[in-house]
PDB file of C-alpha atoms in Angstrom:
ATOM      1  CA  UNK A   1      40.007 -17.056   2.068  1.00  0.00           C
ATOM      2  CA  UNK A   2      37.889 -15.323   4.928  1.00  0.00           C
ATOM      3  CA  UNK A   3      38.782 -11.874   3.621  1.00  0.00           C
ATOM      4  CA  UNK A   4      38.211 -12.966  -0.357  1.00  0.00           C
ATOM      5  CA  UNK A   5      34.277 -14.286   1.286  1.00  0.00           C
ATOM      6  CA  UNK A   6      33.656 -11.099   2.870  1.00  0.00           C
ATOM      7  CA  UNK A   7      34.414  -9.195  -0.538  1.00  0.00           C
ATOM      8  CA  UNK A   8      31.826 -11.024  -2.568  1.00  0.00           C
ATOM      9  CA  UNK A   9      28.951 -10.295   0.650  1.00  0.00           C
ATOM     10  CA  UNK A  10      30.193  -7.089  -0.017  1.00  0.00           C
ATOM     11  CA  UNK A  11      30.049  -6.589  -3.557  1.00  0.00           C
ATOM     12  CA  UNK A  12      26.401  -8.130  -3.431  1.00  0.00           C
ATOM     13  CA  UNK A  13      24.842  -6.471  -0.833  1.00  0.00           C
ATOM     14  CA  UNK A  14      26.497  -3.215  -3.152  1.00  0.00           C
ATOM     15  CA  UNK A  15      24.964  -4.334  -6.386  1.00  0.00           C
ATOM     16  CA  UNK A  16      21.166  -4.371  -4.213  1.00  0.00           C
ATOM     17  CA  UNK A  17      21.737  -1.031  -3.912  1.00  0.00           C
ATOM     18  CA  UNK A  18      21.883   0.124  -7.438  1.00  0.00           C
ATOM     19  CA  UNK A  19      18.293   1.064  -9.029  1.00  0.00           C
ATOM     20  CA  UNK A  20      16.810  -1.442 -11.784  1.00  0.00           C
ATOM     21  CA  UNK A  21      15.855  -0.584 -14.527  1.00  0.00           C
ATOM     22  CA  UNK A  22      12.406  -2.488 -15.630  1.00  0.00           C
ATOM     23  CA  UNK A  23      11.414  -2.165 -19.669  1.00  0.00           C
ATOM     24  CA  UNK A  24       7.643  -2.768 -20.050  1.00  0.00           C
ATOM     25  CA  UNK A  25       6.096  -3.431 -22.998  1.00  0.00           C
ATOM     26  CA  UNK A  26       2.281  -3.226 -22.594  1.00  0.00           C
ATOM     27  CA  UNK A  27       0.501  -6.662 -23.051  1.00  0.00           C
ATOM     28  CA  UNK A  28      -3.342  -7.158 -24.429  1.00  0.00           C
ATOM     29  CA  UNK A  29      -4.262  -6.297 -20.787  1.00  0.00           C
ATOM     30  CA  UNK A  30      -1.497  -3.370 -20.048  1.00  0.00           C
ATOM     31  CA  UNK A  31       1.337  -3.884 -18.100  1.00  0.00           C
ATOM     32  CA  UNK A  32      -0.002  -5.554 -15.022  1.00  0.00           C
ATOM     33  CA  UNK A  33       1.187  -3.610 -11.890  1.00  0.00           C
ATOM     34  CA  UNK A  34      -0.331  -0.984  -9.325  1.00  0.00           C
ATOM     35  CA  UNK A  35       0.865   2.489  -8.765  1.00  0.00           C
ATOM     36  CA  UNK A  36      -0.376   4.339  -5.787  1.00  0.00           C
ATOM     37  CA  UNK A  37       0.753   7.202  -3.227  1.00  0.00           C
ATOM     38  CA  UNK A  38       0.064   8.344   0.104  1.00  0.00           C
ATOM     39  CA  UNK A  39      -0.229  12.018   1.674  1.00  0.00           C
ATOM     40  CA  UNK A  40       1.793  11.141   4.326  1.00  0.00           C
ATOM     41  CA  UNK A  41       4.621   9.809   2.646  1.00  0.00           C
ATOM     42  CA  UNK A  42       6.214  11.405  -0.934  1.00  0.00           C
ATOM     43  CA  UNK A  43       6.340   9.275  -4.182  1.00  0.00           C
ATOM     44  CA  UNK A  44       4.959   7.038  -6.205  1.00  0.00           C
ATOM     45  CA  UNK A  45       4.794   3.194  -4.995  1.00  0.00           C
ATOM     46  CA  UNK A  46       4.631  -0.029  -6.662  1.00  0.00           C
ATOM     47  CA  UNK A  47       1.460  -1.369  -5.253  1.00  0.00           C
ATOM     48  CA  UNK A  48       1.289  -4.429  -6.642  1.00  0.00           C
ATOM     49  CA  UNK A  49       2.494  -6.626  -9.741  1.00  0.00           C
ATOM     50  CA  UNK A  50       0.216  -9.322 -11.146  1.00  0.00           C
ATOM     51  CA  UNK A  51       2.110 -12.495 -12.004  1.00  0.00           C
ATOM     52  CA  UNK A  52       3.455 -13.200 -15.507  1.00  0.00           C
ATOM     53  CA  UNK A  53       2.734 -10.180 -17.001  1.00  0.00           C
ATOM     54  CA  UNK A  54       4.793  -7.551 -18.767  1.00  0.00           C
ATOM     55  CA  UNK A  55       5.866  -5.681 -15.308  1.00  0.00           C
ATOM     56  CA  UNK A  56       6.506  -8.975 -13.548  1.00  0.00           C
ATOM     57  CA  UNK A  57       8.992 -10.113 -16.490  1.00  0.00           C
ATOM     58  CA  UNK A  58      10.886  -6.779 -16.814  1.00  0.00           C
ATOM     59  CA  UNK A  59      11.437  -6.705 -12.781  1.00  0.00           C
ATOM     60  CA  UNK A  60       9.231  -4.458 -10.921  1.00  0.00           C
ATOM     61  CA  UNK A  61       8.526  -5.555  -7.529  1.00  0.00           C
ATOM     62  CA  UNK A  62       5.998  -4.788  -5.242  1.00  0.00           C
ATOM     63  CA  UNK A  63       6.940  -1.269  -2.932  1.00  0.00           C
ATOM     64  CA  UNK A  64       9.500  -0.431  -5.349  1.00  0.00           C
ATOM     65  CA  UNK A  65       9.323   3.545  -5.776  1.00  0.00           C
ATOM     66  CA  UNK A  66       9.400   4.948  -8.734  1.00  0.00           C
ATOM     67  CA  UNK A  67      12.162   7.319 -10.261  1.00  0.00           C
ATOM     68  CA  UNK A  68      11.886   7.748 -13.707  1.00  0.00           C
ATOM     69  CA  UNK A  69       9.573   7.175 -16.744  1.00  0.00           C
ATOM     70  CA  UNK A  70      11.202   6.826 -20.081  1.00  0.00           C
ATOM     71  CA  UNK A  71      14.663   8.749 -18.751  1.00  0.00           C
ATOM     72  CA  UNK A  72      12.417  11.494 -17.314  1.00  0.00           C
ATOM     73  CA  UNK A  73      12.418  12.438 -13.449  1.00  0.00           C
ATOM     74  CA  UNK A  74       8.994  12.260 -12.430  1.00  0.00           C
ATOM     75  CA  UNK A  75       9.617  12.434  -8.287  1.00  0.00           C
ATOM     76  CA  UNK A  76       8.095  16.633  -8.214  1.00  0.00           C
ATOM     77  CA  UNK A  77       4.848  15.326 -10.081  1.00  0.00           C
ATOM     78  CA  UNK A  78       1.245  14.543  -8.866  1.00  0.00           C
ATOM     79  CA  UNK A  79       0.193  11.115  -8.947  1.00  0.00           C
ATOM     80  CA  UNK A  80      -2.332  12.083 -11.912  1.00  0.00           C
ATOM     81  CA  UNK A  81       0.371  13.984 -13.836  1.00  0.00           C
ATOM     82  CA  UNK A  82       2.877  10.473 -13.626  1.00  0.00           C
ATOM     83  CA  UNK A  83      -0.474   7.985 -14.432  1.00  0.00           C
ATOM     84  CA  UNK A  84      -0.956  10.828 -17.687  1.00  0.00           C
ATOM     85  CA  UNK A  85       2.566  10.876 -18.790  1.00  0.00           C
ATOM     86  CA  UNK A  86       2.756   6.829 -18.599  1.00  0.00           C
ATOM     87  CA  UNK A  87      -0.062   6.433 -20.435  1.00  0.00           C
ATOM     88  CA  UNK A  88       1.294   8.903 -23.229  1.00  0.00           C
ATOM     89  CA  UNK A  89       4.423   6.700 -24.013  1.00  0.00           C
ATOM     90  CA  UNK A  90       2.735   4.019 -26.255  1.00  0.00           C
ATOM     91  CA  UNK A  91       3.297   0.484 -25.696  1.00  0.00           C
ATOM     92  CA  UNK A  92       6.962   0.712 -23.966  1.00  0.00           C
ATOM     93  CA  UNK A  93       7.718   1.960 -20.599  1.00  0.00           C
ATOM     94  CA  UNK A  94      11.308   2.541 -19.030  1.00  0.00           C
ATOM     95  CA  UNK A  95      10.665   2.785 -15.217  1.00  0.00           C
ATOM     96  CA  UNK A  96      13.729   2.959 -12.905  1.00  0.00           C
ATOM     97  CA  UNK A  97      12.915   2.074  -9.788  1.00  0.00           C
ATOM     98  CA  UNK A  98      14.740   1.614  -6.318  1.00  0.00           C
ATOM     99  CA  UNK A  99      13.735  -0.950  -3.483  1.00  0.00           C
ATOM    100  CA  UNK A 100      13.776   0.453   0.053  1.00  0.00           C
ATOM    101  CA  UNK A 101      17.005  -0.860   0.741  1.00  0.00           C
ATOM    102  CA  UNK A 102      18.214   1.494  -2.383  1.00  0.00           C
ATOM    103  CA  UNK A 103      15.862   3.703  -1.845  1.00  0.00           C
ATOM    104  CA  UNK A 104      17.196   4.934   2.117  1.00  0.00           C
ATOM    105  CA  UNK A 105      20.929   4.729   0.994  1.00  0.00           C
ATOM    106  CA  UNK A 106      20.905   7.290  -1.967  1.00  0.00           C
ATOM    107  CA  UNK A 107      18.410   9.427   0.236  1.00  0.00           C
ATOM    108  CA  UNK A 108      20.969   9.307   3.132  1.00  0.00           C
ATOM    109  CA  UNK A 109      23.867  10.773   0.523  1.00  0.00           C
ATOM    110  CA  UNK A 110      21.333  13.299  -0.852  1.00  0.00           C
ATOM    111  CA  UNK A 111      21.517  12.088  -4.686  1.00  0.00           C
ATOM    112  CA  UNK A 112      18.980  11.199  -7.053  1.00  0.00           C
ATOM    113  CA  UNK A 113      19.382   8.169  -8.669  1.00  0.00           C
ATOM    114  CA  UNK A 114      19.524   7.982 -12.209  1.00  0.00           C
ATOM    115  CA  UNK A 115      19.458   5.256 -15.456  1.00  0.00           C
ATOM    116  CA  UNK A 116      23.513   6.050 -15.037  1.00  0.00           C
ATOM    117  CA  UNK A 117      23.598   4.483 -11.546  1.00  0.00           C
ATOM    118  CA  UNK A 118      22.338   1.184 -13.225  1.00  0.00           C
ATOM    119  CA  UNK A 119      25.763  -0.058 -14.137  1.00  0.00           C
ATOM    120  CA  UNK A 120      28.142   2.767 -12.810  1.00  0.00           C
ATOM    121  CA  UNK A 121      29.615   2.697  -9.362  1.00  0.00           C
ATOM    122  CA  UNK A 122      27.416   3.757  -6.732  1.00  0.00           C
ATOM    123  CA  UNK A 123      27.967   7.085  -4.955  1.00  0.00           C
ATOM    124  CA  UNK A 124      29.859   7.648  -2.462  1.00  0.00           C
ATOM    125  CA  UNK A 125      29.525   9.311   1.286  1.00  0.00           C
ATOM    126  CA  UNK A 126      31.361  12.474   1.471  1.00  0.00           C
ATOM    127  CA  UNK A 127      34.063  12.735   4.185  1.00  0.00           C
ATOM    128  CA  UNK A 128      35.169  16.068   4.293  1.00  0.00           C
ATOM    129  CA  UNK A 129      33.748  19.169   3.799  1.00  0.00           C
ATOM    130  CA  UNK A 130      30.037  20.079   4.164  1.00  0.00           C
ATOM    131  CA  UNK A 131      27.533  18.257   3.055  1.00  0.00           C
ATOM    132  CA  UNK A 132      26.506  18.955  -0.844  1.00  0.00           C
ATOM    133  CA  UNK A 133      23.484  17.132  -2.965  1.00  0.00           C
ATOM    134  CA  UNK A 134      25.149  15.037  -5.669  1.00  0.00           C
ATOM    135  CA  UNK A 135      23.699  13.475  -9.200  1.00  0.00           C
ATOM    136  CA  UNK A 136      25.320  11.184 -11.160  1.00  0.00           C
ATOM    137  CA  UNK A 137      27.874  10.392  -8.384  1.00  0.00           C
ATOM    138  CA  UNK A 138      29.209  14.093  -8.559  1.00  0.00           C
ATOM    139  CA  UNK A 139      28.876  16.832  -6.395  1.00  0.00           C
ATOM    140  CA  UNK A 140      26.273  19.252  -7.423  1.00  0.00           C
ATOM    141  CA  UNK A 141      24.475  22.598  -5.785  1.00  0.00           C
ATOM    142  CA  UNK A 142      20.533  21.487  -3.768  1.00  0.00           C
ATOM    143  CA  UNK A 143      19.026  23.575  -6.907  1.00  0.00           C
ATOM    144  CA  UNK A 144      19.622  20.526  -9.249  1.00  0.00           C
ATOM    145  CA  UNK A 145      19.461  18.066  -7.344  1.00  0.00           C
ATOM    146  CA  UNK A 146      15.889  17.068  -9.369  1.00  0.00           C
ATOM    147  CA  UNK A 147      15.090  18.239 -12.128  1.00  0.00           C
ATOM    148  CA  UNK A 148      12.478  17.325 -15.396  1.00  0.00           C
ATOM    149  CA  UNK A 149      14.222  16.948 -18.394  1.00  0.00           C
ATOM    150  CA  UNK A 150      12.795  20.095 -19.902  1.00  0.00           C
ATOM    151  CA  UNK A 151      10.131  22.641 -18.943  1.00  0.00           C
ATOM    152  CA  UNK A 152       8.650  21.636 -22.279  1.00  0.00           C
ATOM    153  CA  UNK A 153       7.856  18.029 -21.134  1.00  0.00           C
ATOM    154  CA  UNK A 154       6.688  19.195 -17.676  1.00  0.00           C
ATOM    155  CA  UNK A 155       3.865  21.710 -19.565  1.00  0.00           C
ATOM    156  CA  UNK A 156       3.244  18.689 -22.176  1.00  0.00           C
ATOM    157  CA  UNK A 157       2.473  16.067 -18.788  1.00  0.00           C
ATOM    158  CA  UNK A 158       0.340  19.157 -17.347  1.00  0.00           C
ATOM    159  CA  UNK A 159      -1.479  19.739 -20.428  1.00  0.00           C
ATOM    160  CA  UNK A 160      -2.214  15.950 -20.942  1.00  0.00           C
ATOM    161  CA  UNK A 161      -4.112  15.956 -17.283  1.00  0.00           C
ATOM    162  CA  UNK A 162      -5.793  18.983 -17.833  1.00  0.00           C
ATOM    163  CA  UNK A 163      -7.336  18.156 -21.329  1.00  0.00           C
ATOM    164  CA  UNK A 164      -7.483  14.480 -20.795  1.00  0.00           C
ATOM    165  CA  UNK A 165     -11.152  13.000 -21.371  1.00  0.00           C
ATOM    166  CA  UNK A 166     -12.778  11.936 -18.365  1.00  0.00           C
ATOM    167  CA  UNK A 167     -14.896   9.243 -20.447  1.00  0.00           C
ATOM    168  CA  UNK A 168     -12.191   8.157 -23.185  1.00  0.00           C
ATOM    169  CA  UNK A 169     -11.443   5.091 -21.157  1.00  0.00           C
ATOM    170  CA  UNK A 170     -15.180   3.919 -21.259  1.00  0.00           C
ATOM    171  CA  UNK A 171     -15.018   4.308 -24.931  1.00  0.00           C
ATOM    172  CA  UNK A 172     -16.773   7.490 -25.509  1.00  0.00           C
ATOM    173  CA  UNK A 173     -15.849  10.980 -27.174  1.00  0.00           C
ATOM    174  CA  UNK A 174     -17.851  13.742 -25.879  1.00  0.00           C
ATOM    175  CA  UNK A 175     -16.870  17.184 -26.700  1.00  0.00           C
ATOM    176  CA  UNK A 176     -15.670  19.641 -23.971  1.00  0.00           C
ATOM    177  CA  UNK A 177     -18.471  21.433 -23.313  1.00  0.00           C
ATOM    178  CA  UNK A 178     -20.521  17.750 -23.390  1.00  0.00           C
ATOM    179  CA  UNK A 179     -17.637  16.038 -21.259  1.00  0.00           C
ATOM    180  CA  UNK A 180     -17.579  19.367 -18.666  1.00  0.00           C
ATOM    181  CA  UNK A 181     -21.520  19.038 -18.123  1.00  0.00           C
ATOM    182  CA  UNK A 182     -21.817  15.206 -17.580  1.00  0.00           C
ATOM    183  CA  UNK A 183     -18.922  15.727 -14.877  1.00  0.00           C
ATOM    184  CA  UNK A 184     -20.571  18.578 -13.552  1.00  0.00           C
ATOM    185  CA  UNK A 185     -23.579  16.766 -13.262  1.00  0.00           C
ATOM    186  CA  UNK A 186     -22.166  13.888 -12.195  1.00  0.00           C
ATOM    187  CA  UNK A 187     -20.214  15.687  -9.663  1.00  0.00           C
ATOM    188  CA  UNK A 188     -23.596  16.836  -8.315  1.00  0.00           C
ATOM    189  CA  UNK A 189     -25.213  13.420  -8.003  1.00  0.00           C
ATOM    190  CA  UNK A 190     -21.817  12.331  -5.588  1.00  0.00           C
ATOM    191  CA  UNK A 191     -22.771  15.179  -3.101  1.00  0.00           C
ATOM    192  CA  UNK A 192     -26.511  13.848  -2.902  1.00  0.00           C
ATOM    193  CA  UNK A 193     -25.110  10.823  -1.885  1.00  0.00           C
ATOM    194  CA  UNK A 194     -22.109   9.485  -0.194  1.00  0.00           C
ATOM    195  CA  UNK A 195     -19.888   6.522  -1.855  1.00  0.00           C
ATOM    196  CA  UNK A 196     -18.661   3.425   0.320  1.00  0.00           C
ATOM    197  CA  UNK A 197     -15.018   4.121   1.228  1.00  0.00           C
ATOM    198  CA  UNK A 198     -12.468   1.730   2.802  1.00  0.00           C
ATOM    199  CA  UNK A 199     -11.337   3.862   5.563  1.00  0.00           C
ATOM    200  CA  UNK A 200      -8.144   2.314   5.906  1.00  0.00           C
ATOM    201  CA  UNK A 201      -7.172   3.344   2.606  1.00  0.00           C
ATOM    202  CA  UNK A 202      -8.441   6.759   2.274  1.00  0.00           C
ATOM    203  CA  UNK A 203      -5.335   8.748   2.497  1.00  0.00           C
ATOM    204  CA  UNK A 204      -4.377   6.874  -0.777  1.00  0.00           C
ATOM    205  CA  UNK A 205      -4.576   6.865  -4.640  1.00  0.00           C
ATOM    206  CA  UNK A 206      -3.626   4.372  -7.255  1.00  0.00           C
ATOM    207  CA  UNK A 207      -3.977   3.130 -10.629  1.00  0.00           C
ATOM    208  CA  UNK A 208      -3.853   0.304 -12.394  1.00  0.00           C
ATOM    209  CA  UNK A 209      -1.727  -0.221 -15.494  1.00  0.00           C
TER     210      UNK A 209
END
């Protein structure tokens, strides 16, 4: 009876490890959570999730980092680049995310997680033999260990940054050479004069969705 106990703690405390996958789909206000990052510490961070919305029903949970978007591996990309490519899906987004519990185990075997490691068993630790990067609970050389789903996509998230309006959000539609000016301008005016900052914060960025 003691053993058959100790195999159910066991089995549960396995299943927190696996990532979740959260499907969004984007309410009359957007999906209601906080992405942001840090300098000092790689990826991109759940910052916060606003009750009863769309990201709060699929899942996501506050510090959870982010994987994937849509079945894409977004870890190698500036925070810009993942806000862009989020924004490009439409009105549905598939984020797999890992808690920090999750999060230190498949950094500790060297794997990236993946939508596979939802459901499948989780990875291993190697015994024997030296120590290789795996994906998809296989063994697998460093080089592949992450990796975009096409250099295609990767140019199409760049390209979506670099030719994004600046003003589209506040509802207007300047040309280039319109848009480049105002910013230019603008940029000029921020020099003159120095915005408030919360110092606490300022090795941060984040978005709201």
């Amino acid at each position: 009876m003691y053993g058959a106990v100790l195999t159910q703690e066991s089995r549960s405390q396995m299943k927190e490890l696996h990532p979740r996958l959260c499907v969004l789909i984007r309410g009359e206000t957007g999906y209601g959570f906080n992405l942001h990052s840090e300098k000092s510490k790689p990826g991109q961070y759940i910052r916060s999730v606003d009750t009863g919305s769309p990201a709060d029903k699929a899942g996501l949970k506050t510090q959870d980092r982010l994987i994937e978007v849509n079945g894409v591996n977004i870890e190698d990309l500036k925070h810009s680049e993942v806000v862009a490519f989020i924004k490009s899906r439409g009105d549905e987004a598939r984020l797999l995310v890992v808690d920090q519990q999750a999060d230190e185990y498949f950094k500790k075997l060297g794997v990236t997680p993946t939508e596979r490691h939802v459901k499948d068993p989780l990875p291993q630790p190697i015994t024997s033999g030296p120590p290789k990067s795996q994906t998809n609970g296989s063994s697998t050389p460093d080089s592949s260990r992450r990796e975009i789903a096409s250099p295609e996509i990767a140019t199409e998230i760049k390209e979506n940054v670099v030719h994004q309006d600046p003003f589209a959000e506040s509802g207007l539609s300047l040309s280039p050479t319109a848009a480049e000016a105002k910013e230019k301008a603008h940029a000029k005016r921020a020099k003159k004069r120095a915005p408030q900052m919360d110092w606490n914060k300022k090795h941060e960025i984040f978005s709201n969705f």
